[in-house]
Tab-separated table of C-alpha atoms and ligand atoms in Angstrom:
chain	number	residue	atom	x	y	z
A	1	UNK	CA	203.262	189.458	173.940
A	2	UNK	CA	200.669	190.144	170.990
A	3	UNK	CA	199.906	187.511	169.500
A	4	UNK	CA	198.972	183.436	171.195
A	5	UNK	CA	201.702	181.580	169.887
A	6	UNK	CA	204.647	184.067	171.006
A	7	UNK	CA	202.570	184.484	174.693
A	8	UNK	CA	202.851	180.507	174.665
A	9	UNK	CA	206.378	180.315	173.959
A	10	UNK	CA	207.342	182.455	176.517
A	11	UNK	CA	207.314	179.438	178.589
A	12	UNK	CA	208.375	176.965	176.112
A	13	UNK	CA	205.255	175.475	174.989
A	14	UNK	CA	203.448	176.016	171.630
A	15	UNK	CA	199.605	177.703	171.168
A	16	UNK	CA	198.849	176.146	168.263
A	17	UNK	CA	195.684	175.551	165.926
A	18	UNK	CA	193.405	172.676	163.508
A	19	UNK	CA	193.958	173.928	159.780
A	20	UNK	CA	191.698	172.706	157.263
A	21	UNK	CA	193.475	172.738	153.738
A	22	UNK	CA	190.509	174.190	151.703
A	23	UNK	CA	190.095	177.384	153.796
A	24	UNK	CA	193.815	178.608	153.193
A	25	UNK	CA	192.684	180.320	150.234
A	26	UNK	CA	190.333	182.659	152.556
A	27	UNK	CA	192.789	185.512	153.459
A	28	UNK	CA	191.135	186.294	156.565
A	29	UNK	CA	191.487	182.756	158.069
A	30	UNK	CA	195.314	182.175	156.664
A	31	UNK	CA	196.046	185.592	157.947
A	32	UNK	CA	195.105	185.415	161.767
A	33	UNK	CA	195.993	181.741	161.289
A	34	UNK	CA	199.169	182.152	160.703
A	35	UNK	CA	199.805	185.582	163.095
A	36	UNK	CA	198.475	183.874	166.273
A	37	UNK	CA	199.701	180.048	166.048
A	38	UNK	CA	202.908	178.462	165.864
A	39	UNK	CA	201.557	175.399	165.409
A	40	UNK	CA	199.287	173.226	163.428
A	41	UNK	CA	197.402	170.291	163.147
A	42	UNK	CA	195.377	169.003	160.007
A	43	UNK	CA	192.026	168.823	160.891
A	44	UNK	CA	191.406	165.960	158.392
A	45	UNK	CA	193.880	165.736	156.074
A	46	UNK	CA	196.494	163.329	157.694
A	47	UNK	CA	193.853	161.029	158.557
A	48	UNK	CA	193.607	157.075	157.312
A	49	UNK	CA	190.553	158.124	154.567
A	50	UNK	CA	192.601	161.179	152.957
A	51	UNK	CA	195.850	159.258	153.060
A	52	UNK	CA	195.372	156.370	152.111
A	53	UNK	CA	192.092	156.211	150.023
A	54	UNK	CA	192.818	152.762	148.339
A	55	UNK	CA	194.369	150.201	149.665
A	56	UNK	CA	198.156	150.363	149.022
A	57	UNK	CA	197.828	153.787	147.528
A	58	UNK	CA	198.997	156.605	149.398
A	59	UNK	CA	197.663	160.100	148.815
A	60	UNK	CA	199.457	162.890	150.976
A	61	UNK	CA	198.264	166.044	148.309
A	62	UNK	CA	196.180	167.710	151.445
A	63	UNK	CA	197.805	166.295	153.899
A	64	UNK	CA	200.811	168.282	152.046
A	65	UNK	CA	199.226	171.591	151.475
A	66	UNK	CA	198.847	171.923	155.252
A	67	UNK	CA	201.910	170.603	155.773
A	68	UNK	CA	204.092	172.848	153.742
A	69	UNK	CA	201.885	176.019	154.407
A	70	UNK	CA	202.905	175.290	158.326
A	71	UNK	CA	206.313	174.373	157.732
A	72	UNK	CA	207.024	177.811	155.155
A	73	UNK	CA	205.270	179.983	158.433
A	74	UNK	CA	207.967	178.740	160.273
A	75	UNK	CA	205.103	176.660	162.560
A	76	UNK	CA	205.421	172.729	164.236
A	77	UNK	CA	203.138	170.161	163.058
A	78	UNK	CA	201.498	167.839	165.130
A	79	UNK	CA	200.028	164.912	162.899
A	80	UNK	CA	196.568	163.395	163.324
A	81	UNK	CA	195.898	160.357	163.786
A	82	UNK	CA	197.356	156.958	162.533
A	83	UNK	CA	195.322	154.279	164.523
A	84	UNK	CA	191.139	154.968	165.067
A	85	UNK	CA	187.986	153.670	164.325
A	86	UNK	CA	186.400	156.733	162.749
A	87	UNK	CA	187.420	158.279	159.411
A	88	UNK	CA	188.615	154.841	158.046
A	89	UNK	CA	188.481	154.147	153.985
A	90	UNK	CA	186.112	152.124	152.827
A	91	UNK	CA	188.655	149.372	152.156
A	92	UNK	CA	189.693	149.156	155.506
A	93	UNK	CA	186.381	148.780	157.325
A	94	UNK	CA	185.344	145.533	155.586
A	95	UNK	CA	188.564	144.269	157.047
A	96	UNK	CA	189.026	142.272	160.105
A	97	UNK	CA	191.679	139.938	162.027
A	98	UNK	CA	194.982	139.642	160.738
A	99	UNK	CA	194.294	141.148	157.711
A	100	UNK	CA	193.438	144.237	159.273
A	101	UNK	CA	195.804	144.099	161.978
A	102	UNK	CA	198.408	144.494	158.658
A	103	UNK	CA	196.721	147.085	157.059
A	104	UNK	CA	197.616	149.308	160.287
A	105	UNK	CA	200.872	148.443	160.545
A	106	UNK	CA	201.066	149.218	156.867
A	107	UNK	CA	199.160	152.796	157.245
A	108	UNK	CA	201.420	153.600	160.141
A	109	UNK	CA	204.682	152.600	157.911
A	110	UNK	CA	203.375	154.688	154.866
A	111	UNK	CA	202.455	157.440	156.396
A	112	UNK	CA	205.228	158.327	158.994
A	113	UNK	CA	207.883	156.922	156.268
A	114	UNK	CA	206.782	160.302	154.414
A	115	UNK	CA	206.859	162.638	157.057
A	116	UNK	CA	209.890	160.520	158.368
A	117	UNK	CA	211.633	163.505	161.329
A	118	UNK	CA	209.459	166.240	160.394
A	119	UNK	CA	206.545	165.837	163.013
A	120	UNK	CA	206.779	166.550	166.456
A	121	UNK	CA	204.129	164.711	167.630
A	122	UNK	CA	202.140	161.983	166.085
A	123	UNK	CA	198.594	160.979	168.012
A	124	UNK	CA	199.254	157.576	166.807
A	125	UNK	CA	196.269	156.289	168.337
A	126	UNK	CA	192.781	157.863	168.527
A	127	UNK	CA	189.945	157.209	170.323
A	128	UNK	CA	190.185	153.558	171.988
A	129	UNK	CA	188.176	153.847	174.822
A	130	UNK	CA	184.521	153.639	175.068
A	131	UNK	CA	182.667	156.507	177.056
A	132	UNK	CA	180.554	156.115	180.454
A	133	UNK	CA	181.525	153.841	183.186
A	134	UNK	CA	182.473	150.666	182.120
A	135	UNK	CA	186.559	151.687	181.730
A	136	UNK	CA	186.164	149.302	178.682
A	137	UNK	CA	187.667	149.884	174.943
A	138	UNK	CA	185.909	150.763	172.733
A	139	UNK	CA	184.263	148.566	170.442
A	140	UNK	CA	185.763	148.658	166.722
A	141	UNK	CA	187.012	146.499	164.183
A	142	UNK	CA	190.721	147.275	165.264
A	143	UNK	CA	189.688	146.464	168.902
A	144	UNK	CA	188.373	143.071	167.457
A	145	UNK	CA	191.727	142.561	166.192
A	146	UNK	CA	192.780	141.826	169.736
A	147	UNK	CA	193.857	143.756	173.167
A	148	UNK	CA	196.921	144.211	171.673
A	149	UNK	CA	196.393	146.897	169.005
A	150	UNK	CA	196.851	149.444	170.650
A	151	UNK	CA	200.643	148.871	171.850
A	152	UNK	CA	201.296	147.386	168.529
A	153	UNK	CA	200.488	150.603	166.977
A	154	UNK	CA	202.866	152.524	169.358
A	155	UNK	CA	205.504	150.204	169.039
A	156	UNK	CA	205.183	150.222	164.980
A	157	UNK	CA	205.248	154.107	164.974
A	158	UNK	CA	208.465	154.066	166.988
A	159	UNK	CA	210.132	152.041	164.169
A	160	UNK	CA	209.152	154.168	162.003
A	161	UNK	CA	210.025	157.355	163.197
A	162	UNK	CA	212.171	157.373	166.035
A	163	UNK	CA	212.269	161.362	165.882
A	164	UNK	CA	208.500	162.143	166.783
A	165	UNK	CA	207.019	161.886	170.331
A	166	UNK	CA	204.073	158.720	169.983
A	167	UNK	CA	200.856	160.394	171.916
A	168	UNK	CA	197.630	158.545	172.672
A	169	UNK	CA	194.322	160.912	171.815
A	170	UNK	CA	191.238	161.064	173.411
A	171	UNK	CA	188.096	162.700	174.250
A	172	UNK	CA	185.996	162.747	177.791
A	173	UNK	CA	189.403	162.028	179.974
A	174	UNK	CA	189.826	165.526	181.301
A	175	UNK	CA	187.497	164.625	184.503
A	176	UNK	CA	190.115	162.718	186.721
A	177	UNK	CA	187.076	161.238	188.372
A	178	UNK	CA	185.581	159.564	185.025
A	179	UNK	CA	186.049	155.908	184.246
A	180	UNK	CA	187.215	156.660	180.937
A	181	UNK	CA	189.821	158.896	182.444
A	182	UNK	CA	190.986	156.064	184.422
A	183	UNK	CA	190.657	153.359	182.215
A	184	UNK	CA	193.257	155.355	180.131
A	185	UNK	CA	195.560	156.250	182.669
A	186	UNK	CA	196.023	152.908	183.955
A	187	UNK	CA	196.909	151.999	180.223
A	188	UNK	CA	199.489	154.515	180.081
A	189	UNK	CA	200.501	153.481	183.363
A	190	UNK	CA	200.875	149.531	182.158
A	191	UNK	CA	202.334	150.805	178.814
A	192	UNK	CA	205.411	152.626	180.824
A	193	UNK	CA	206.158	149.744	183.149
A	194	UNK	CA	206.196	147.377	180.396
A	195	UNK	CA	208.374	149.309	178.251
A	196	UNK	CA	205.440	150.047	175.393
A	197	UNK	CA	206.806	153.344	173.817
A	198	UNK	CA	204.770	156.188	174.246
A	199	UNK	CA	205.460	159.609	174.796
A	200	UNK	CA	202.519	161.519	175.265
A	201	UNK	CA	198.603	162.186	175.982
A	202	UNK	CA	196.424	163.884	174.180
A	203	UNK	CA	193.490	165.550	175.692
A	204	UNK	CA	191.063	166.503	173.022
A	205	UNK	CA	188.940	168.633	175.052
A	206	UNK	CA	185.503	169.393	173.537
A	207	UNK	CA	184.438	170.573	176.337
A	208	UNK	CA	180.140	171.085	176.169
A	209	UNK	CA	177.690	170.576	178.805
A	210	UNK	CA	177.567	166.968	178.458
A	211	UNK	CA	181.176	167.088	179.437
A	212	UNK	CA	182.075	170.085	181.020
A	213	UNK	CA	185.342	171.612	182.123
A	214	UNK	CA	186.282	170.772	185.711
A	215	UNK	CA	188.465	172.211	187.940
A	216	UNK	CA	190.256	168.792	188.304
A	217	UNK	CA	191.382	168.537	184.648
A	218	UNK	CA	194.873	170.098	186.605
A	219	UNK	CA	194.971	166.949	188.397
A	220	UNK	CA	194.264	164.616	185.683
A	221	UNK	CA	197.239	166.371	183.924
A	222	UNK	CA	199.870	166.097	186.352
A	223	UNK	CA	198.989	162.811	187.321
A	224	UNK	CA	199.522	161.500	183.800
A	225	UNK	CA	202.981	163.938	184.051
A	226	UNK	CA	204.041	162.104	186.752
A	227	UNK	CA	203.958	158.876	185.123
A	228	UNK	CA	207.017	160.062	183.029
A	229	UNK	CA	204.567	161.150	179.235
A	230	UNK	CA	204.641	164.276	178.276
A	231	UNK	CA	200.380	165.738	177.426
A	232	UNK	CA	199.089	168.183	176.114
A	233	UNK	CA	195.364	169.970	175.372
A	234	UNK	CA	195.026	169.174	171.439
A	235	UNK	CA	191.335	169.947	170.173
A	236	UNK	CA	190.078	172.493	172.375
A	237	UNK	CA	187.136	174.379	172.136
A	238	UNK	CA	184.527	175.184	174.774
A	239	UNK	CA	180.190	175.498	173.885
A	240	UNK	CA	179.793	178.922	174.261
A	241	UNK	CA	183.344	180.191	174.189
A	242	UNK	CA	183.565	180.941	178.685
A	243	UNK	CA	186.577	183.730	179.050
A	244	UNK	CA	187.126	182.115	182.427
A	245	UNK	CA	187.159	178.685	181.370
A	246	UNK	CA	189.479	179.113	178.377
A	247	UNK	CA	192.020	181.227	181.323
A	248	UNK	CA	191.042	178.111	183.507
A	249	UNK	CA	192.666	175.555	180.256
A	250	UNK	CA	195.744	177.354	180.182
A	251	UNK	CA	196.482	178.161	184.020
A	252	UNK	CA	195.815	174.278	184.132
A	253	UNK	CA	198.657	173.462	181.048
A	254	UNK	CA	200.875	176.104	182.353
A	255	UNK	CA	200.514	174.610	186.153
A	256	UNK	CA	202.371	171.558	184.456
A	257	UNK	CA	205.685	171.249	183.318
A	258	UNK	CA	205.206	168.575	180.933
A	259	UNK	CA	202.056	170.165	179.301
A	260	UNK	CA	203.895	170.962	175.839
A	261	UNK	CA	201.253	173.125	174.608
A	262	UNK	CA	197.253	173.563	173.852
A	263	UNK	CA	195.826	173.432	170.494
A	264	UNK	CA	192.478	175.007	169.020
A	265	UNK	CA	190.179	173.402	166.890
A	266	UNK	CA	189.895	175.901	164.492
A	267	UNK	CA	190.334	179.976	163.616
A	268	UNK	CA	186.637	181.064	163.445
A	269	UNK	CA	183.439	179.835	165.012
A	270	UNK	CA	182.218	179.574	161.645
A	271	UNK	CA	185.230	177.202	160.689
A	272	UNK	CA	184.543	174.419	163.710
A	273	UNK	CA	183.039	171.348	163.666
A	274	UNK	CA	180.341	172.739	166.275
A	275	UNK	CA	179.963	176.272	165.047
A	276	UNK	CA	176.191	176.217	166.606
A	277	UNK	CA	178.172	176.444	169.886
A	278	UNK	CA	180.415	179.290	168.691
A	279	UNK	CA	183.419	177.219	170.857
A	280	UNK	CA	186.545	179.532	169.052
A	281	UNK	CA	188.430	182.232	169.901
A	282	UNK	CA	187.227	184.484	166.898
A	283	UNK	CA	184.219	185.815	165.426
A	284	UNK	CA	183.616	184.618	161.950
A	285	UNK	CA	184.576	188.772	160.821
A	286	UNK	CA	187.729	187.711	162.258
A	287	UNK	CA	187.611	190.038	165.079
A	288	UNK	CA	188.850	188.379	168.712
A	289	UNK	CA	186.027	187.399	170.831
A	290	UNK	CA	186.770	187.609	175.018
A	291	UNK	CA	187.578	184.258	175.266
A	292	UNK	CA	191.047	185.508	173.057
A	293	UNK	CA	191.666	188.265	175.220
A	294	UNK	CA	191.323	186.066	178.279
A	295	UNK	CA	193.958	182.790	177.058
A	296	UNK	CA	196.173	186.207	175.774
A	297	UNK	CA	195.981	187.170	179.284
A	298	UNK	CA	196.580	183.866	181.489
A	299	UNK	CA	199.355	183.013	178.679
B	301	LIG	C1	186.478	166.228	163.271
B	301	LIG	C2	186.634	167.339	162.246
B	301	LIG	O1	186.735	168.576	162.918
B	301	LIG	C3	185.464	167.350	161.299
B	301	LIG	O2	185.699	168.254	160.220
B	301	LIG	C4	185.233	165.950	160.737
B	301	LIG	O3	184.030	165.957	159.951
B	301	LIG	C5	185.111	164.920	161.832
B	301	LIG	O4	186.274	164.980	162.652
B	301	LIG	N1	188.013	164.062	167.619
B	301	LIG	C6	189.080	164.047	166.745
B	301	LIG	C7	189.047	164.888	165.513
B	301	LIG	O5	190.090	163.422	167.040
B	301	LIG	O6	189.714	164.287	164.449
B	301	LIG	C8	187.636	165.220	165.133
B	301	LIG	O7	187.678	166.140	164.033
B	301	LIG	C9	186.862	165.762	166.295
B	301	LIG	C10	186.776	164.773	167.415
């Protein structure tokens, strides 16, 4: 195959990519963007800030414009992210207790009530657990709201859209021997024998030298797999861009049958978040670097 997304779905799963709404006017992102990925996640746009800016009013314009550009390219949407502590509107972090506790349920209504069957995978929650070895949540003003939250969330998001699968999303639980990792799985584990609907994990993997790739990510993976959720790689991109350990990401997501697919986060080094660590799979020309050649390869 020639391009990412038709290597991927030779196997069923998707290669897909983060799309930021104000760079699909630049030809040469839109154009490899929409050649190599079938599909998409907004890399802001759906979260609680852009889409709900003021309390009560609900503003999907770029949440939209990446929406429909995926959707007319014939590309799946996975939508990011309902339920975290980062990213919130003003409004919403000078709330606490129950009054915050409704303003989630709310945000989750809103938003998948407008996207109601058209996503195929929601992170519904982002973020909840706090890093190094305590296995604790994080500490936010949601997690103040009460243990709860979390399956609250899930279980609001299933009302609302029975169609989409309801993943958890985090960051620094690739390493099946980190606390974090753990802490998370034995959620997920609780969450599934308690009936808590949830459908999927997200690994985000921003993978750095604080937090490196390890061979045992294939582990971590199938162990979540085998307690019945679906995961899959959603924000990857590696500090310095390794051939061998992008191959090593998707030998590890195609060694799994529920990995659903692997997600970049972003076209060009110059469009990431990190672009001092030049983590993508293109140069900012828009030429492939190695690292494409190699996932193109192990696809
Ligand atoms: C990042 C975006 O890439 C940046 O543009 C933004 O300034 C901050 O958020 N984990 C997540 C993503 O779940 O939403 C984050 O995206 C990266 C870390």
């Amino acid at each position: 195959e020639s391009t990412l997304g038709a290597a991927a779905a030779q196997s069923g799963r998707y290669f897909g990519v983060a799309i930021a709404a104000n760079r699909l006017s630049d030809s040469t992102y839109a154009t490899i963007a929409n050649r190599e990925f079938n599909s998409v996640t907004a890399e802001n746009e759906m979260k609680i800030d852009a889409t709900q800016p003021q309390r009560g009013q609900f503003n999907f314009a770029a949440a939209d414009r990446v929406y429909n550009w995926a959707v007319q390219n014939g590309k799946e949407v996975r939508g990011h992210t309902l339920a975290w502590h980062s990213q919130q509107p003003g409004w919403m972090q000078s709330l606490s207790g129950s009054a915050l506790r409704q303003a989630m349920i709310d945000h989750i209504n809103g938003v998948m009530a407008h996207y109601k069957g058209k996503i195929a995978q929601w992170d519904v929650v982002n973020e909840a657990f706090a890093d190094g070895s305590s296995g604790a949540r994080r500490d936010s003003n949601l997690q103040r709201t009460g243990n709860d939250w979390i399956e609250v969330a899930f279980r609001a998001a299933r009302a609302a859209d029975p169609s989409a699968k309801l993943c958890y999303n985090d960051y620094n639980v690739e390493n099946w021997t980190w606390a974090k990792t753990q802490a998370m799985y034995n959620m997920v584990r609780d969450f599934k024998q308690r009936g808590v609907p949830i459908d999927c994990v997200g690994f985000q993997s921003h993978f750095n030298s604080g937090s490196p790739y390890n061979a045992n990510f294939r582990t971590t993976l199938q162990n979540f797999a085998a307690l019945g959720v679906d995961v899959a790689v959603t924000e990857l991109d590696i500090q310095g861009a390794s051939s061998t350990t992008y191959a090593n990401v998707v030998n590890d997501c195609l060694a799994v049958s529920r990995c659903l697919g692997i997600t970049v986060w972003g076209v060009r080094d110059s469009d990431s978040w990190r672009a001092g660590d030049t983590p993508l799979l293109f140069n900012n020309d828009g030429s492939k670097k190695p690292a494409y050649t190699a996932v193109l390869n192990a696809l």
